[in-house]
Short mmCIF file of C-alpha atoms in Angstrom, two decimals:
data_model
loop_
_atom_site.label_atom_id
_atom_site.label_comp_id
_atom_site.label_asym_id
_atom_site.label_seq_id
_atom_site.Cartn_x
_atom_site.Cartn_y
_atom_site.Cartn_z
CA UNK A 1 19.92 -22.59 -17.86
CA UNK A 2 23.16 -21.41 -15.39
CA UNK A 3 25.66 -19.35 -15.87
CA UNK A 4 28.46 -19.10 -13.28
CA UNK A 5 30.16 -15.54 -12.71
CA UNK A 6 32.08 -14.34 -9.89
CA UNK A 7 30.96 -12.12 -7.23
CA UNK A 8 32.53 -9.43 -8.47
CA UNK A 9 31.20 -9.25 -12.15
CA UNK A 10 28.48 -10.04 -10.65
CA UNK A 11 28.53 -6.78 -9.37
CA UNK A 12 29.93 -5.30 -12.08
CA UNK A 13 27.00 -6.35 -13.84
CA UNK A 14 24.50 -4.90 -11.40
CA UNK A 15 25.56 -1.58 -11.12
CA UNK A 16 25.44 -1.59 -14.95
CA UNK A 17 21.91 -2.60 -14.84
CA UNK A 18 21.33 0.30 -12.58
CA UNK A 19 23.29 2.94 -14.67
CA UNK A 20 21.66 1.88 -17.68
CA UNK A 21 24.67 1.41 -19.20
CA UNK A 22 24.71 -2.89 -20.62
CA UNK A 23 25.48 -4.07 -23.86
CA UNK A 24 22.96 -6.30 -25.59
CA UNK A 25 25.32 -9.26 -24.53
CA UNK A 26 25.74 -7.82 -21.29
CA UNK A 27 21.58 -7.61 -20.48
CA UNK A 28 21.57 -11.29 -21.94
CA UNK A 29 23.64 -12.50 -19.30
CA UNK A 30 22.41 -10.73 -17.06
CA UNK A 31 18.69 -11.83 -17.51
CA UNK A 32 20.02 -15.67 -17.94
CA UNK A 33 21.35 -15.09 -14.06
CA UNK A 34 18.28 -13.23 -12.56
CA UNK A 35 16.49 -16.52 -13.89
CA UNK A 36 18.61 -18.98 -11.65
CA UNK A 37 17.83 -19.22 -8.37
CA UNK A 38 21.34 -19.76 -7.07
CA UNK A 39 22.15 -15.81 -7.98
CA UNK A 40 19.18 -14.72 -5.47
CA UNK A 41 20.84 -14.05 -2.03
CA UNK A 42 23.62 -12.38 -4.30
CA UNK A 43 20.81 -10.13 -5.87
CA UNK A 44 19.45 -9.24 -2.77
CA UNK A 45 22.92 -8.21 -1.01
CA UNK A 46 23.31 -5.77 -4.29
CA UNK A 47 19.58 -4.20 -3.51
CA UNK A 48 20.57 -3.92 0.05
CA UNK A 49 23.34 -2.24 -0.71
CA UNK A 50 22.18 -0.29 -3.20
CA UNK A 51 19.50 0.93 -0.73
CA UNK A 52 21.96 1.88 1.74
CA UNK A 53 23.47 5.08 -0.58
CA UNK A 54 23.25 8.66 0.20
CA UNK A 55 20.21 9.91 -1.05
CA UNK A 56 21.86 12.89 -2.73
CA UNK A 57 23.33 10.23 -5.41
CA UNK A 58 19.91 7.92 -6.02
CA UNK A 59 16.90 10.74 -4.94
CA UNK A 60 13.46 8.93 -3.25
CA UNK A 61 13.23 9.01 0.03
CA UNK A 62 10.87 6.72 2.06
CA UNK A 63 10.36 6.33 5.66
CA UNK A 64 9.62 2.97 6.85
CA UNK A 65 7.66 2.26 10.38
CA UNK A 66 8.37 -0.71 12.65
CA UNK A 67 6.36 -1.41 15.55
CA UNK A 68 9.36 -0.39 17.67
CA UNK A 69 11.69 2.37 15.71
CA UNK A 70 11.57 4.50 12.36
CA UNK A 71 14.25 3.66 9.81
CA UNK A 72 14.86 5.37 6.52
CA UNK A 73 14.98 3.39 3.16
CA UNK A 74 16.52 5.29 0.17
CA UNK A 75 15.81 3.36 -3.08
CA UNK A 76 16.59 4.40 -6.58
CA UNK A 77 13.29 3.21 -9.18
CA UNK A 78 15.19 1.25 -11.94
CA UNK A 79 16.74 -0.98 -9.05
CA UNK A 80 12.95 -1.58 -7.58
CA UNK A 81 12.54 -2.37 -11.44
CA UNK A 82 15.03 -4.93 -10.79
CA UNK A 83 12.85 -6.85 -8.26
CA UNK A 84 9.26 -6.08 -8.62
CA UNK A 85 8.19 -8.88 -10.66
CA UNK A 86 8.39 -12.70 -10.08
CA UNK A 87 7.14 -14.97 -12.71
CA UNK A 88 7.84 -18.58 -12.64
CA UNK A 89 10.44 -19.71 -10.59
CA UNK A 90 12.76 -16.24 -11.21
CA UNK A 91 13.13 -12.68 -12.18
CA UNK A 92 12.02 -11.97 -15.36
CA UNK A 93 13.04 -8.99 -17.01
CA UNK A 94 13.35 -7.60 -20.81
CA UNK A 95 15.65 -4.63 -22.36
CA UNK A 96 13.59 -1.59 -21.00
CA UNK A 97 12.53 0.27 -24.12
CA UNK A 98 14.54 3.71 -24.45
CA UNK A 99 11.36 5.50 -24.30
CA UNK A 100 8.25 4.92 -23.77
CA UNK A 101 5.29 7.06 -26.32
CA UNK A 102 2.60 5.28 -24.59
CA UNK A 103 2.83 7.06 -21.76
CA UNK A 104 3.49 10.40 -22.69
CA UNK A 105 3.30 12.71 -19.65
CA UNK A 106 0.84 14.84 -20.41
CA UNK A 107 -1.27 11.18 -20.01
CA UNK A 108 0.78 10.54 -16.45
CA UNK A 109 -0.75 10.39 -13.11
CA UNK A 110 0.28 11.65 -9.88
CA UNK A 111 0.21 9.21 -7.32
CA UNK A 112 -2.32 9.44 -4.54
CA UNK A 113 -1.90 11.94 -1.55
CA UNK A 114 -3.02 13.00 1.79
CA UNK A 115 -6.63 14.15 1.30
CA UNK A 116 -10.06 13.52 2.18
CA UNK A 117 -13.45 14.73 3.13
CA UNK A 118 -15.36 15.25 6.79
CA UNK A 119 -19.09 15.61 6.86
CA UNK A 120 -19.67 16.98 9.76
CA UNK A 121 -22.95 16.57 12.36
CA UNK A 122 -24.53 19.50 10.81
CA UNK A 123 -24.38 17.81 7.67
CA UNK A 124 -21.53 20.56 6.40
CA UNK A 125 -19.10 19.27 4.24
CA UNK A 126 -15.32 20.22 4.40
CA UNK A 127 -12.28 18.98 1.98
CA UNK A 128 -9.19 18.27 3.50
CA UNK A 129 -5.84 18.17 2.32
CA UNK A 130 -2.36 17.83 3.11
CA UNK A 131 -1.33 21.73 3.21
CA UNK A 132 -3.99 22.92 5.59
CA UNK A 133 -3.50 23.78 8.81
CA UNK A 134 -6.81 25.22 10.63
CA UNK A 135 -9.39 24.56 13.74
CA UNK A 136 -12.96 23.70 12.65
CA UNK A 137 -15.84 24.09 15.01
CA UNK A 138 -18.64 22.35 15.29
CA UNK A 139 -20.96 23.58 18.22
CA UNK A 140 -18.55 22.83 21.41
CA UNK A 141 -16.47 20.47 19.50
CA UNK A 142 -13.08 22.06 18.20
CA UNK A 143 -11.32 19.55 15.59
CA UNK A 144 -7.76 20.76 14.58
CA UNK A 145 -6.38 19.75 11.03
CA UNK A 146 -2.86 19.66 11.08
CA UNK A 147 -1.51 18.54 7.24
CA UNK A 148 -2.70 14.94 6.73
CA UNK A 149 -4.35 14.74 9.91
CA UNK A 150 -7.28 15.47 12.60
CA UNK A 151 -7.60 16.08 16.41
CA UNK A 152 -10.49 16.00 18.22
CA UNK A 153 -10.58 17.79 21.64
CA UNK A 154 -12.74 16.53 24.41
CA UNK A 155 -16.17 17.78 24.59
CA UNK A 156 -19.36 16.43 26.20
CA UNK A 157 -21.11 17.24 22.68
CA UNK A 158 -22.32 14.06 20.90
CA UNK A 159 -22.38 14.41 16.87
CA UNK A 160 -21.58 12.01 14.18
CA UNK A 161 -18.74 12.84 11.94
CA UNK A 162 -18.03 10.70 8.81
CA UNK A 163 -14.12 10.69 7.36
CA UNK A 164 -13.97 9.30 3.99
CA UNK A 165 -11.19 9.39 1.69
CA UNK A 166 -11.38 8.69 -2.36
CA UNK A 167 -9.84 7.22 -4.93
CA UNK A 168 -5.78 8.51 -4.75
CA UNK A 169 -5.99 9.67 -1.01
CA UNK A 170 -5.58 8.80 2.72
CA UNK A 171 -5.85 10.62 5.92
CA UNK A 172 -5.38 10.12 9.38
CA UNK A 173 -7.15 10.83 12.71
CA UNK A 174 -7.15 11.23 16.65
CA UNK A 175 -10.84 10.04 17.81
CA UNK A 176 -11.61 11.79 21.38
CA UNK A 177 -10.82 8.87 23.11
CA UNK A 178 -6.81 8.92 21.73
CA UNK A 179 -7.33 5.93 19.73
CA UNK A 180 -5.50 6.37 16.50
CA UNK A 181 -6.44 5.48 12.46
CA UNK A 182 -4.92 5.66 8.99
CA UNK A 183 -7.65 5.58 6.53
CA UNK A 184 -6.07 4.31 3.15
CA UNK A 185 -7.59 5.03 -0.50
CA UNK A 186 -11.34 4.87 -0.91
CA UNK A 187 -12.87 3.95 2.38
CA UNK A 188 -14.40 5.76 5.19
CA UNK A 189 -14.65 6.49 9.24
CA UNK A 190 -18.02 7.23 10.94
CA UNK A 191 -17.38 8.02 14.39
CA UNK A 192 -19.15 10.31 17.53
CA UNK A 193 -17.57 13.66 18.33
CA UNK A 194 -17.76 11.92 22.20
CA UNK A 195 -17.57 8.46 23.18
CA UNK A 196 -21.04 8.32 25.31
CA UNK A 197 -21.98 4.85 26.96
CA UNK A 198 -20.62 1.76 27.50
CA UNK A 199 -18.98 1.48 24.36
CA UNK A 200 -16.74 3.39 21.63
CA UNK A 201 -18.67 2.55 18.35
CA UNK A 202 -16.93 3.19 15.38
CA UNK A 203 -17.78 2.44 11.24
CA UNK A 204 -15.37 1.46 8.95
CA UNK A 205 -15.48 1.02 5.49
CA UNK A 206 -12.02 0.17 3.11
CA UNK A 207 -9.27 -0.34 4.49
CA UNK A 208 -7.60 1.18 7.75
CA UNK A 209 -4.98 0.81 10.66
CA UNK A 210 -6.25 1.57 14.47
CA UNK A 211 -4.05 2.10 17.84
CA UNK A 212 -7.41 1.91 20.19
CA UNK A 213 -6.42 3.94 23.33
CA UNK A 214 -6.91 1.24 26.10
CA UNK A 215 -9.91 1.73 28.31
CA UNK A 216 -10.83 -1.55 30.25
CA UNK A 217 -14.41 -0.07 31.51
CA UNK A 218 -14.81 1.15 28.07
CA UNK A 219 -14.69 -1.22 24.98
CA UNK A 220 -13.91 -0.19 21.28
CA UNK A 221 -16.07 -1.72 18.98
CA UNK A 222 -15.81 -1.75 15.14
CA UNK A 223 -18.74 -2.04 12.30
CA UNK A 224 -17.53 -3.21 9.19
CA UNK A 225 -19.41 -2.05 5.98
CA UNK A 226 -22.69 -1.65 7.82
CA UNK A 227 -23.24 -4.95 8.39
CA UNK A 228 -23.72 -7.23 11.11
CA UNK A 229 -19.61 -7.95 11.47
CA UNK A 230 -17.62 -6.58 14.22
CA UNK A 231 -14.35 -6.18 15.67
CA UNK A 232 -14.24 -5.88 19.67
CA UNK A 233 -11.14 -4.46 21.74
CA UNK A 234 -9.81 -3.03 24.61
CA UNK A 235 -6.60 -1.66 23.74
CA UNK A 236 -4.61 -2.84 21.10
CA UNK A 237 -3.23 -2.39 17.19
CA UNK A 238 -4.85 -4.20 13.90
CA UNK A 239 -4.99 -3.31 10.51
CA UNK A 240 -8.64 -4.06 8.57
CA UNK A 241 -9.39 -4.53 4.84
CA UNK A 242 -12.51 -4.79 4.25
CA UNK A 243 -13.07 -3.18 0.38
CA UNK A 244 -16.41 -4.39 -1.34
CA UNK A 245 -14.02 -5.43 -4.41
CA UNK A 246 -12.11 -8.18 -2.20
CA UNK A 247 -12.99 -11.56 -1.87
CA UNK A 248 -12.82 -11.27 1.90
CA UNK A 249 -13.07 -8.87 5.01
CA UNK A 250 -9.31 -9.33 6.45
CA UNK A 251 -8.57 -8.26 10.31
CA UNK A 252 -4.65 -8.54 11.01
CA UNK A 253 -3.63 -8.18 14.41
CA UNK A 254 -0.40 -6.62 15.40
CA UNK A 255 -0.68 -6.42 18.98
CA UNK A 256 -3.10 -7.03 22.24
CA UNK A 257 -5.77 -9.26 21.72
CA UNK A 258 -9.45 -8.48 19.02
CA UNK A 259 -12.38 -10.61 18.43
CA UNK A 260 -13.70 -11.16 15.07
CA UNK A 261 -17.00 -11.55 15.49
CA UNK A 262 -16.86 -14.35 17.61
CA UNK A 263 -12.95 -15.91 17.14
CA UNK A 264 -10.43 -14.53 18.82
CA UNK A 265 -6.68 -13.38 17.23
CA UNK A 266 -3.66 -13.46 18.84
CA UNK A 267 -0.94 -11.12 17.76
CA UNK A 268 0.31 -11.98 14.22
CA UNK A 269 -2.80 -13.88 13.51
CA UNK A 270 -5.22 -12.55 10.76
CA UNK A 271 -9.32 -13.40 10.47
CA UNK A 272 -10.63 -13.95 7.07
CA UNK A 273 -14.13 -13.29 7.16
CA UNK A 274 -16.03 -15.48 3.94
CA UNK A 275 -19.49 -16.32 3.60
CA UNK A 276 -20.07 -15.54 7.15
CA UNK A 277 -17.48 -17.59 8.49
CA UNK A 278 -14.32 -16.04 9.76
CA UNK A 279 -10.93 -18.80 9.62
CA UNK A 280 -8.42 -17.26 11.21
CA UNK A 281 -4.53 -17.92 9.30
CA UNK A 282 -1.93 -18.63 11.95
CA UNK A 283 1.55 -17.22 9.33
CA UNK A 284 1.22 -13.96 8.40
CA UNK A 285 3.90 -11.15 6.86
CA UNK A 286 2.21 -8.39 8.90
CA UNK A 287 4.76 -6.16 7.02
CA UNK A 288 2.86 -6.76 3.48
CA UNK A 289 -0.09 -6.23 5.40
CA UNK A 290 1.15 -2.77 6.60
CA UNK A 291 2.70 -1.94 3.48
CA UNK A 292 0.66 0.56 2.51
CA UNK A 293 0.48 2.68 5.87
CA UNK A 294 4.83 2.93 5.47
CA UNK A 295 4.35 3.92 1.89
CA UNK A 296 5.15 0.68 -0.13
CA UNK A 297 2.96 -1.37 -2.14
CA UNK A 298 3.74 -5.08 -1.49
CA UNK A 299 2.69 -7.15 -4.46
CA UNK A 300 4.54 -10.35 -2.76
CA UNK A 301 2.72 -13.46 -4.25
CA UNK A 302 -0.24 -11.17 -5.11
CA UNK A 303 -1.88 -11.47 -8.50
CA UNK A 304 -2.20 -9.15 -11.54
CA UNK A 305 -6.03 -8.85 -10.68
CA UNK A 306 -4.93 -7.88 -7.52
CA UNK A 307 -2.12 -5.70 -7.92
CA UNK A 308 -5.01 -3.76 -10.37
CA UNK A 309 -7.10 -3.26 -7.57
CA UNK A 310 -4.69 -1.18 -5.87
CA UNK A 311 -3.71 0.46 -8.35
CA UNK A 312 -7.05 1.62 -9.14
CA UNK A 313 -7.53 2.98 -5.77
CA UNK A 314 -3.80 4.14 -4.91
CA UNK A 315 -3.88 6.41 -8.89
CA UNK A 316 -7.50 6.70 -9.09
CA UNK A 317 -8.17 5.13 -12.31
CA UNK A 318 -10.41 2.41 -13.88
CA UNK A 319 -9.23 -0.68 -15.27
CA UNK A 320 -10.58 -2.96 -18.24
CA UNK A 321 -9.64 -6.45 -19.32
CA UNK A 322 -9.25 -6.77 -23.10
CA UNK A 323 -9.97 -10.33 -22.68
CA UNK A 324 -8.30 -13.08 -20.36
CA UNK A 325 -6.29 -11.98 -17.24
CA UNK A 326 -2.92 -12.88 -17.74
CA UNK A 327 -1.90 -15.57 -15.16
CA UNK A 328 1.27 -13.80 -13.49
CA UNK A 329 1.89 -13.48 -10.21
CA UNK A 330 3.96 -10.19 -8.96
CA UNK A 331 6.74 -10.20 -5.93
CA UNK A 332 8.63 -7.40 -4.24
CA UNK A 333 8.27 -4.42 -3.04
CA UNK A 334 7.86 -0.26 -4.79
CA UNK A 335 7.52 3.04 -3.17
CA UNK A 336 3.80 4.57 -3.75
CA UNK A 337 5.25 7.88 -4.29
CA UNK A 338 6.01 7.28 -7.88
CA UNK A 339 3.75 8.50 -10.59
CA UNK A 340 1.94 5.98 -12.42
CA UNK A 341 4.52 6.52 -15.92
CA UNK A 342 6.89 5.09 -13.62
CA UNK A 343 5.05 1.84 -11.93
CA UNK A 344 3.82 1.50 -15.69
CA UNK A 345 7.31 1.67 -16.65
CA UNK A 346 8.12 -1.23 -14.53
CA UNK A 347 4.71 -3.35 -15.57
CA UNK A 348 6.52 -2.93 -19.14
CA UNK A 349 9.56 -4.52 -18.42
CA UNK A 350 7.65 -7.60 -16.68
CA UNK A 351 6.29 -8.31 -19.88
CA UNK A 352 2.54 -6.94 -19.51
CA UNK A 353 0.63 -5.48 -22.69
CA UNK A 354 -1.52 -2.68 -21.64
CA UNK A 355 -2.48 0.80 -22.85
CA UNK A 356 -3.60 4.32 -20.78
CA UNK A 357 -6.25 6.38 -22.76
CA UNK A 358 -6.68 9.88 -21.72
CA UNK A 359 -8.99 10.03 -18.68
CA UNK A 360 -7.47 7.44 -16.43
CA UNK A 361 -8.46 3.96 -17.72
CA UNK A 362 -5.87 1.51 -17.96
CA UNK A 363 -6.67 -1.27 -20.76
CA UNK A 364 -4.66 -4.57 -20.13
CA UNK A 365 -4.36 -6.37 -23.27
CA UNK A 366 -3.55 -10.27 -24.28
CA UNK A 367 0.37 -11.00 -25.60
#
């Protein structure tokens, strides 16, 4: 079904939508439109729009990263409502309840932050968060913690250090050699206080971004999940996935040159790694890939299975199937600063059936 309406009710409509403010007839014409295709590139000039406003009028504030420049992306939630979810061939979306008893807040949860753990070569454990700001010394080795973040100095004292982040956090570090990583949710770093020998061996376990510091007589090599998988460099920028939950170990290349095992990527390439062989895809969005380093989940194309997953790991909470998955598939894009009322919220209006007991778990349920 179509329904033709000028540009300008079309807008009229839209910022409706956004003030919360349609009629029952009004949100009926309005969902009959998001369901034709023909009203998409008229959608998306609203949400551009719409993301262009002061921030004093819509709040959230998120910083995007490009490889070349920072740029600053102010969205309001209840328009990201508007596009998260693509089902079919359109947007679906029903009349968001006025409230929502479910999920009360004293059952909400925050969303993850900057925090993490460093065992140190001692064995000494330390937690880490994103207030701190102090210099921790082991033997020779000085590391400073500045917020969300670690420095190591250079020393000629060799010690293993092991960075691992949990469920609802992520951290970042400068290795000696300069290379830097973003660890995200539930994964790990072990590295050497010094890079000794003829090569910079690093562990990695989860997901993370790396800018290796070039060194040609030097090569940085990566262990994935202590196994017999690596990722060789020299200098250059990639982002690796490699969670135990996933069907696959994913390497994305952003720039220079890596070898997976043994098949090389080219920028914009990414190596799946299955059942010991890695096939390398040739078209990827490196922004959904990167996604979640600029703050964004991307659920483009992705799966409710999937979208769980990081959901799990982003809120730290454990979720159960009633009984069959529902087949849907998600699209667009949502700010991981939210708290998990609010992405709920939005899983609401896209038609899924779930409920949040106290404790964290998430129970998705049949229609």
């Amino acid at each position: 079904m179509s329904m033709y309406i000028s540009d300008e009710d079309f807008k009229v409509l839209f910022q409706k939508y956004v003030d919360d403010t349609m009629t029952p007839e009004e949100f009926r014409q309005w969902r009959i439109m998001l369901l034709d295709e023909a009203n998409t590139a008229r959608l998306d000039e609203m949400l551009e729009a719409l993301a262009a406003v002061d921030q004093s009028e819509y709040g959230k504030d998120a910083f995007i990263y490009g490889p070349q420049k920072v740029r600053s992306l102010r969205i309001w939630w209840a328009a990201a409502a508007a596009l998260l979810v693509v089902i079919g061939i359109g947007f679906l979306l029903r009349q968001r309840p006025v409230s929502h008893p479910q999920l009360a807040e004293k059952y909400d949860i925050a969303p993850g932050s900057k925090k993490a753990v460093l065992k140190l070569a001692d064995g000494s454990v330390i937690t880490l968060d994103s207030a701190s700001k102090r210099e921790i010394h082991q033997g020779n080795t000085t590391v400073q913690q500045v917020h969300g973040q670690l420095n190591y100095t250079g020393t000629e004292d060799v010690g293993i250090n092991i960075l691992t982040t949990p469920r609802g956090g992520q951290f970042q570090v400068v290795l000696p050699d300069g290379t830097r990583v973003w660890l995200n949710a539930a994964s790990s770093l072990t590295y050497p206080t010094a890079f000794k020998g003829a090569v910079r061996l690093v562990e990695v376990s989860g997901e993370a971004y790396f800018e290796v510091a070039k060194d040609d007589r030097k090569p940085f090599r990566l262990k994935i999940n202590k196994q017999d998988n690596y990722i060789d460099v020299l200098g250059t920028h990639f982002n690796i996935n490699a969670y135990t939950d996933e069907d696959a170990i994913r390497s994305t290349l952003l720039e220079g040159r890596i070898k997976f095992n043994t098949t090389l990527l080219s920028p914009g390439q990414q190596g799946v790694l299955q059942a010991g062989t890695v096939r390398v895809l040739n078209t990827v969005d490196t922004s959904a890939v990167m996604a979640w380093r600029n703050g964004i989940f991307n659920f483009e194309g992705q799966h409710l299975k999937e979208v769980m997953r990081q959901l799990s790991r982003w809120y730290d909470i454990d979720v159960v199937y009633e009984q069959d998955v529902p087949d849907v598939v998600f699209g667009g894009k949502i700010l991981r600063n939210i708290s998990l009322t609010q992405l709920l919220k939005i899983l609401e209006d896209a038609d899924i059936h779930f409920r949040l007991d106290k404790g964290g778990k998430l129970i998705i349920q049949p229609k």
